[in-house]
Coordinates of C-alpha atoms and ligand atoms in Angstrom, one line a residue:
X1 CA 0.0 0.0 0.0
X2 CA 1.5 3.2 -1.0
X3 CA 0.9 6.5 0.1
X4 CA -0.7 9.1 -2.1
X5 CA -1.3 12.5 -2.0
X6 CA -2.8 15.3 -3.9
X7 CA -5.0 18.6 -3.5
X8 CA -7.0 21.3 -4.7
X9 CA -6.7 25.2 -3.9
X10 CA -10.0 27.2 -3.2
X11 CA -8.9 30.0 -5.2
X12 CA -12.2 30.0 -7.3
X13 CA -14.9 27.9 -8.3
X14 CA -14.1 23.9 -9.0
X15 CA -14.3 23.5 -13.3
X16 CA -14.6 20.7 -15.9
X17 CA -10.5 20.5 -16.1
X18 CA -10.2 20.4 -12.4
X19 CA -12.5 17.5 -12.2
X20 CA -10.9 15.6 -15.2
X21 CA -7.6 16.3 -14.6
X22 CA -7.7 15.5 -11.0
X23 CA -10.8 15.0 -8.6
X24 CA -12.5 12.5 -11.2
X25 CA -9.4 10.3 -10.4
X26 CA -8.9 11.1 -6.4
X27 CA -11.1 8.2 -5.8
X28 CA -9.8 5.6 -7.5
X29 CA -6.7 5.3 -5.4
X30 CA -8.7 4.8 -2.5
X31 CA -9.2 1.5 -2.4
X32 CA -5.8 0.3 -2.8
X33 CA -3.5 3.0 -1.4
X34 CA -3.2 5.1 1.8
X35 CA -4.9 8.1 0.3
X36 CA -4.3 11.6 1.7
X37 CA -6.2 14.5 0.0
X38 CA -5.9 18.8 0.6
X39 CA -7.6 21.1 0.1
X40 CA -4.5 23.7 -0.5
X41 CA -5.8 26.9 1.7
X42 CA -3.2 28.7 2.7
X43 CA -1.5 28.4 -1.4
X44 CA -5.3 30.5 -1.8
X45 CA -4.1 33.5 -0.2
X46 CA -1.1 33.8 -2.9
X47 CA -3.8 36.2 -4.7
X48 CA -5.7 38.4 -3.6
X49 CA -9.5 36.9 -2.3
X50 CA -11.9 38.4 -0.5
X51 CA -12.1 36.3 3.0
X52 CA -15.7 35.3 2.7
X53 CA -15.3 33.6 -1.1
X54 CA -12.0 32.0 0.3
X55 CA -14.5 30.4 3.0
X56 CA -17.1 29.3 0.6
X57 CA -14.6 27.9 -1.8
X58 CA -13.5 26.1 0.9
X59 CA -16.3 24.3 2.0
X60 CA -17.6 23.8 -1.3
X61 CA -14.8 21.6 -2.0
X62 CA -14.8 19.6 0.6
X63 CA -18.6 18.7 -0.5
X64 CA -17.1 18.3 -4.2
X65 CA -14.5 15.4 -2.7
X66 CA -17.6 13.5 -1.0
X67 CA -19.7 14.0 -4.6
X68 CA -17.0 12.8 -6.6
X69 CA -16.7 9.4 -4.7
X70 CA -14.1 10.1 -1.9
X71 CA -15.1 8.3 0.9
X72 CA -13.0 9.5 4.2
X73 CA -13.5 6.1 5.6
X74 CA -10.9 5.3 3.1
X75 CA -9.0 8.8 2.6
X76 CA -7.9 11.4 4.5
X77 CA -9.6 14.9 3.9
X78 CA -7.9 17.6 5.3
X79 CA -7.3 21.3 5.0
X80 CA -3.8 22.7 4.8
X81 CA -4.3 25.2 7.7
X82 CA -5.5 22.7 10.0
X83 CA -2.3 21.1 10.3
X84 CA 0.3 23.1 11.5
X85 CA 3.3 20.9 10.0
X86 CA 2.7 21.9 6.6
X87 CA 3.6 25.7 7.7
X88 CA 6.7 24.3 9.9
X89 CA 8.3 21.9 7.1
X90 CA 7.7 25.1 4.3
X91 CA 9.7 27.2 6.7
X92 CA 12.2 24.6 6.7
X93 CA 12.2 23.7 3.2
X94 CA 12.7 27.4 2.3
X95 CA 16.4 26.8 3.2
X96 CA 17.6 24.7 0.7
X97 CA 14.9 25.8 -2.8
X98 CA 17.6 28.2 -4.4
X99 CA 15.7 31.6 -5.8
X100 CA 16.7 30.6 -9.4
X101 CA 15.1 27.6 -9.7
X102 CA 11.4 29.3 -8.3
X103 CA 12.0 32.3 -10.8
X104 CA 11.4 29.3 -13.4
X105 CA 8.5 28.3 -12.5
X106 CA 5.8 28.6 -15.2
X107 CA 2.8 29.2 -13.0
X108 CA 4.5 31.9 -10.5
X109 CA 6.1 34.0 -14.0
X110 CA 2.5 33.3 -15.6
X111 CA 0.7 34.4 -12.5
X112 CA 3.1 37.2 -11.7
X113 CA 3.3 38.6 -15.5
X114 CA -0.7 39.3 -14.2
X115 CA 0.1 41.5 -11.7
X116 CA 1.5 44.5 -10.7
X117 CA 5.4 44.3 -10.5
X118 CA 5.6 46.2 -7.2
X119 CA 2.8 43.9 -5.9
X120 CA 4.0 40.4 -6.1
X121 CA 3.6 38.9 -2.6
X122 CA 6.6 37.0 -1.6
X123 CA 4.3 34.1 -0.8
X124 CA 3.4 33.6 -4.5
X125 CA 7.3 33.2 -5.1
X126 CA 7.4 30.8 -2.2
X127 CA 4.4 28.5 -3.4
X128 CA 6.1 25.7 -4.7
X129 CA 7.8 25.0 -1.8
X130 CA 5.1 24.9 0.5
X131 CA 3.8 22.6 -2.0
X132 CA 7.0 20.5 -1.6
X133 CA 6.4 20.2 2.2
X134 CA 2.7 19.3 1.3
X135 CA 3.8 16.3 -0.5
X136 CA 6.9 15.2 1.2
X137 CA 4.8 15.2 5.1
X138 CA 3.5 12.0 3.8
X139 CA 5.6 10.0 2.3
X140 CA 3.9 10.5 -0.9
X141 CA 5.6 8.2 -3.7
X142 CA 2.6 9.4 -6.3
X143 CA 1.0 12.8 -6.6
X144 CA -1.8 12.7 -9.4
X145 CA -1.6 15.9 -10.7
X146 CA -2.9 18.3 -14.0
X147 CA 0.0 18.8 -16.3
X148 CA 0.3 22.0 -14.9
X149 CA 1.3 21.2 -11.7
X150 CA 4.3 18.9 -13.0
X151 CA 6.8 21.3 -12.6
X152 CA 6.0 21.7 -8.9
X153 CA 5.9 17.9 -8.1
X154 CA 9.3 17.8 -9.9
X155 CA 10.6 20.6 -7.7
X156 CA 9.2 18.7 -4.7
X157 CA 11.0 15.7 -6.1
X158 CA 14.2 17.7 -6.5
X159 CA 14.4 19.4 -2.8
X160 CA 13.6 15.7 -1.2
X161 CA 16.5 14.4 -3.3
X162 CA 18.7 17.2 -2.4
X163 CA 17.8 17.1 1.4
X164 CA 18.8 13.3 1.6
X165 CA 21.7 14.3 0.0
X166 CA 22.8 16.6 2.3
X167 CA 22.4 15.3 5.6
X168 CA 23.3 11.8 3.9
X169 CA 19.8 10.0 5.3
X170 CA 16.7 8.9 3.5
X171 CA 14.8 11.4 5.3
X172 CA 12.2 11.5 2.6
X173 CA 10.7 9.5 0.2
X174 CA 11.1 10.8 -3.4
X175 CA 7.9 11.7 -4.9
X176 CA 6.8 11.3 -8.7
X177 CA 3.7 13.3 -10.8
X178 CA 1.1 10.7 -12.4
X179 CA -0.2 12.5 -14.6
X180 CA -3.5 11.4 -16.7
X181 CA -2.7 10.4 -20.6
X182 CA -5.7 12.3 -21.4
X183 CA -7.4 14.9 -20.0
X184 CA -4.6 16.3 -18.4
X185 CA -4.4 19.9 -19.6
X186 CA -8.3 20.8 -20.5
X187 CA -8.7 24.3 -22.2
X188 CA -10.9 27.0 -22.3
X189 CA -13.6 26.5 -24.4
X190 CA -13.4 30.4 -25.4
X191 CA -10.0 30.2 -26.2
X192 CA -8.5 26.7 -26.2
X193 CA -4.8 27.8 -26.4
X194 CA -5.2 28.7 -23.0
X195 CA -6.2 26.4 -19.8
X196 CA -9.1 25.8 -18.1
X197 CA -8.7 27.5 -15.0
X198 CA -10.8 28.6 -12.2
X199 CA -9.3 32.1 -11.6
X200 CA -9.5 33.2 -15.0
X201 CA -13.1 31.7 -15.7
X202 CA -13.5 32.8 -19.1
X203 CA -14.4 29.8 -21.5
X204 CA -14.7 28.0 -18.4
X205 CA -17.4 25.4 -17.0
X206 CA -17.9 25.1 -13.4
X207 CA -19.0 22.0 -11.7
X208 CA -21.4 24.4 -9.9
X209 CA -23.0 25.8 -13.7
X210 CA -26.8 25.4 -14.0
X211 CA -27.0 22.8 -16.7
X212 CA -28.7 25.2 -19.9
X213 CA -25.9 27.4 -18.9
X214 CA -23.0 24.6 -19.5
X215 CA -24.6 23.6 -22.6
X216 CA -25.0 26.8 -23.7
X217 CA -21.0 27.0 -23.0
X218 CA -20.5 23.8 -25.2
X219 CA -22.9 24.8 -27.9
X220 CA -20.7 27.9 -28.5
X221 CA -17.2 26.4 -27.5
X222 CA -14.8 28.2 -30.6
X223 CA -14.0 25.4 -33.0
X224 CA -12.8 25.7 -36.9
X225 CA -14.2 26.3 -40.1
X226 CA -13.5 22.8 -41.2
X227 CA -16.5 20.1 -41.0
X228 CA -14.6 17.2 -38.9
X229 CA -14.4 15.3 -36.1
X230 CA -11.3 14.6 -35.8
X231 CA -8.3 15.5 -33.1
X232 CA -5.7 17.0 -33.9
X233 CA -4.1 19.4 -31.3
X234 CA -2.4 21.8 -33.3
X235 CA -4.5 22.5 -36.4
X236 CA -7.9 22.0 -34.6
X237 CA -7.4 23.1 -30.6
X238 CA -10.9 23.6 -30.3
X239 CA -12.4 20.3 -31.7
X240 CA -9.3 18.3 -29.9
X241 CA -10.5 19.8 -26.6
X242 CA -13.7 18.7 -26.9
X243 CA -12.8 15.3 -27.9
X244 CA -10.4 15.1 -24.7
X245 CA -13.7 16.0 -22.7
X246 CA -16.2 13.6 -24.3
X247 CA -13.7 10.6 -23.8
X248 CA -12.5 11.1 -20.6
X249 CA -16.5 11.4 -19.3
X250 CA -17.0 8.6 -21.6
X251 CA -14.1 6.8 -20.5
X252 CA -13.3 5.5 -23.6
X253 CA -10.3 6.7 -25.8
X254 CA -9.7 9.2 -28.2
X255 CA -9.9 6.9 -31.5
X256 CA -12.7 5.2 -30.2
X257 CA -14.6 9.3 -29.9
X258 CA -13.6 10.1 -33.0
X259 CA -15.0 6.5 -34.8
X260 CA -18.5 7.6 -32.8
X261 CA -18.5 11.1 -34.9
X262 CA -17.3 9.9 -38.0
X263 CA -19.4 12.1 -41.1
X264 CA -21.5 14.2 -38.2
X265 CA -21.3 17.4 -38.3
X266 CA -20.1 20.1 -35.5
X267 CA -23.8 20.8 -34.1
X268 CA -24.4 17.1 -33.4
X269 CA -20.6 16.3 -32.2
X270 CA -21.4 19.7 -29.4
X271 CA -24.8 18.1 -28.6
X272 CA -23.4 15.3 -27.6
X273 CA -20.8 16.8 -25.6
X274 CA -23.0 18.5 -23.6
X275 CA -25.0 15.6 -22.9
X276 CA -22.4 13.9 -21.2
X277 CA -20.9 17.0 -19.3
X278 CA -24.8 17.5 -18.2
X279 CA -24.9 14.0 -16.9
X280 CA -22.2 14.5 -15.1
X281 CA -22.8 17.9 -13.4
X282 CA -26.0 16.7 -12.8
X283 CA -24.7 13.5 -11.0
X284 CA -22.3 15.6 -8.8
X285 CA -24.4 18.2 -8.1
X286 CA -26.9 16.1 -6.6
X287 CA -24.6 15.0 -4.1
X288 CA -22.7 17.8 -3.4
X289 CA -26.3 19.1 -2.2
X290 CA -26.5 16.7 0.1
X291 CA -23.4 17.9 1.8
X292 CA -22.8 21.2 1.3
X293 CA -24.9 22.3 4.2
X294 CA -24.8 19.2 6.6
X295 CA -22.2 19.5 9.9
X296 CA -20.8 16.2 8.4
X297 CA -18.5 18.6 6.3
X298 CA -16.8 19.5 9.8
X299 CA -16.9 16.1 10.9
X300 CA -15.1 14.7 7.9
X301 CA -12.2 17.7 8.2
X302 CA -11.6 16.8 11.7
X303 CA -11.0 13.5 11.5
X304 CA -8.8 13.9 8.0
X305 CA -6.7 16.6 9.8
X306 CA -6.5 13.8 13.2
X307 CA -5.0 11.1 10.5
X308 CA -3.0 13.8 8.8
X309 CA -1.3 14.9 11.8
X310 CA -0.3 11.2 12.7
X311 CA 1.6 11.1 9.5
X312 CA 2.8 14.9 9.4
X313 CA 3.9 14.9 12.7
X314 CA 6.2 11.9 12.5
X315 CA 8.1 13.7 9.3
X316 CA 8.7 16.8 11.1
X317 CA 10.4 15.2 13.9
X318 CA 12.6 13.2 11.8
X319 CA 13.3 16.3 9.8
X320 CA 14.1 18.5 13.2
X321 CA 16.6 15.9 14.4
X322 CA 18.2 15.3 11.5
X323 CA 19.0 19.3 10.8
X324 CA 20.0 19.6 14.4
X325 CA 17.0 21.6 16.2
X326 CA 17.1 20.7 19.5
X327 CA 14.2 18.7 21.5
X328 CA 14.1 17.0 24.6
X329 CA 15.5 13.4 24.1
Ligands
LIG401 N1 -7.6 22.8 -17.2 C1 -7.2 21.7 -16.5 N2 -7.1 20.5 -17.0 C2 -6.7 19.5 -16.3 N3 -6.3 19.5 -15.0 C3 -6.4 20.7 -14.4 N4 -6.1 21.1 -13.2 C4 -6.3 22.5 -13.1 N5 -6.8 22.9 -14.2 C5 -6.8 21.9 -15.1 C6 -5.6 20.3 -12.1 O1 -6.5 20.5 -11.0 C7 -5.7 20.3 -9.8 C8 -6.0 21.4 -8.8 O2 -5.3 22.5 -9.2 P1 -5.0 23.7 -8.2 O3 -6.2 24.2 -7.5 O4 -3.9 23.3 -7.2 O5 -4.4 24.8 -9.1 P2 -4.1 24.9 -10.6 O6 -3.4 23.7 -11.1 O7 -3.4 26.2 -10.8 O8 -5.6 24.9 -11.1 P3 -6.4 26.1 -11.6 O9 -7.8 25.7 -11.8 O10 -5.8 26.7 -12.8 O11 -6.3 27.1 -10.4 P4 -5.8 28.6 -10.4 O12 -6.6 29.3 -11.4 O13 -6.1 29.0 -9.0 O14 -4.4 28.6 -10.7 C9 -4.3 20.2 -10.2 O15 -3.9 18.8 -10.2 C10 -4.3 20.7 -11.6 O16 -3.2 20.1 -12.4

């Protein structure tokens, strides 16, 4: 049994790419591995949101893990901030990231290049080695993770490397991405050369969307002036996405999408698109009503953050004695 980990940030509404390229697969780890999933609050405050969305986000994810099939008799749900050792381990970690190798990352210089030069909070820069501690706590061998969160997991990998290294110990274990052969890097349906993402929600669809709204959303997804279905990520980004998003609700492969729409034509390929995406929204908002306003949600958090700290609390002390901060023998 292997321990896994992996974790969403509340920084805006849960969408289509978040589910396909992560939650839809949270689940099926649980029966066979030591599951640990986040929901990544404190990474939230890297930009700027207003406390009470940050709340509601919060909580709404927590009701999206239980709709989507995680069962916390079998995982661990947690949030970040309710276990201290997350904060302690980043503080540590910060000490041996180097500030060349977070000036790379493609998420802070993409989420940076939005801002305000003068107003880049350091803990935006910091990010990915919080997210490092987040994995390494728990021994995590495999992080299932978007495509764009490999370069972080691979940052995570490097600094648990590097701190073995230095103190000569297997301190941690070294943590690799799995990352989903399709459906990892869904894009917006307005413009699909750029992601799916929930703080910049244009072209997006959010697990929360009133169903005529989300078709509505595939019915005028941007596609090309050619007549078929047929992937091809380069020449038809639009039509490729779309494909991606049928097959991985389907659960079928890509071929086996495109055989289905051989000879239709765009308005019947969308149609079907949107049925499936309804079905689905449909199934997981069902349940996340169920939970969204029951004290269960508390319930679940406390006793994910009890089991987390077991874990968490186990790394830190090994990682305290073996950089030589003192504690009573
Ligand atoms: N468009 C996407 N397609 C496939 N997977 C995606 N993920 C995000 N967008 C897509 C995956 O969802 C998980 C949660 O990500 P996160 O909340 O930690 O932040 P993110 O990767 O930065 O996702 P967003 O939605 O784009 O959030 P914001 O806008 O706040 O930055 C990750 O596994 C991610 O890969």
């Amino acid at each position: 049994m292997e321990n896994i980990l992996s974790g969403i940030k509340p920084t805006g509404q849960l969408t289509l790419g978040n589910y396909i390229g992560a939650l839809k697969n949270f689940s099926k780890f649980q029966d066979e591995n030591k599951v640990f999933v986040f929901i990544a609050d404190l990474h939230a405050l890297t930009l700027p949101i207003e406390p009470e969305v940050l709340n509601q986000n919060t909580k709404d994810i927590v009701a999206f893990y239980l709709a989507c099939g995680l069962d916390p008799n079998k995982a661990s749900i947690f949030l970040q901030s309710h276990v201290y050792e997350h904060s302690e381990l980043g503080t540590i970690l910060g000490n041996y990231a180097y500030m060349g190798e977070l000036n790379r990352m493609t998420q802070f210089k993409d989420k940076a290049s939005k801002l305000n030069e003068k107003n880049i909070g350091l803990g935006l820069f910091t990010y990915p080695v919080l997210m490092a501690a987040d994995i390494i706590l728990y021994d995590a061998k495999k992080v299932p993770v978007g495509e764009d969160q490999k370069q972080h997991v691979e940052l995570a990998r490097d600094l648990a490397i590097r701190f073995n290294h230095r103190y000569k110990k297997d301190i941690f274990v070294i943590p690799e991405p799995v990352i989903p052969t399709t459906g990892a890097r869904i894009m917006s349906l307005s413009d699909p050369s750029k992601k799916m993402s929930k703080s910049d929600p244009k072209g997006d669809i959010f697990l929360k969307d009133d169903l005529k709204v989300a078709r509505k959303k595939i019915m005028s997804a941007v596609t090309d002036l050619e007549c078929e279905v047929r992937y091809d990520k380069e020449n038809k980004p639009g039509i490729s996405n779309l494909l991606t998003i049928y097959s991985c609700l389907k659960e079928i492969t890509i071929e086996e999408a495109e055989k289905e729409f051989i000879g239709a034509n765009y308005g019947t390929f969308k149609r079907a698109v949107a049925d499936v995406v309804c079905d689905t929204l449909e199934r997981i908002q069902t349940k996340y009503n169920e939970y969204i306003n029951s004290d269960y949600l508390d319930e679940v958090l406390e006793k994910g953050a009890k089991e987390a700290r077991a874990i968490a609390s186990n790394t830190i002390k090994r990682v305290k004695a073996c950089v030589g901060l003192y504690s009573k023998q």
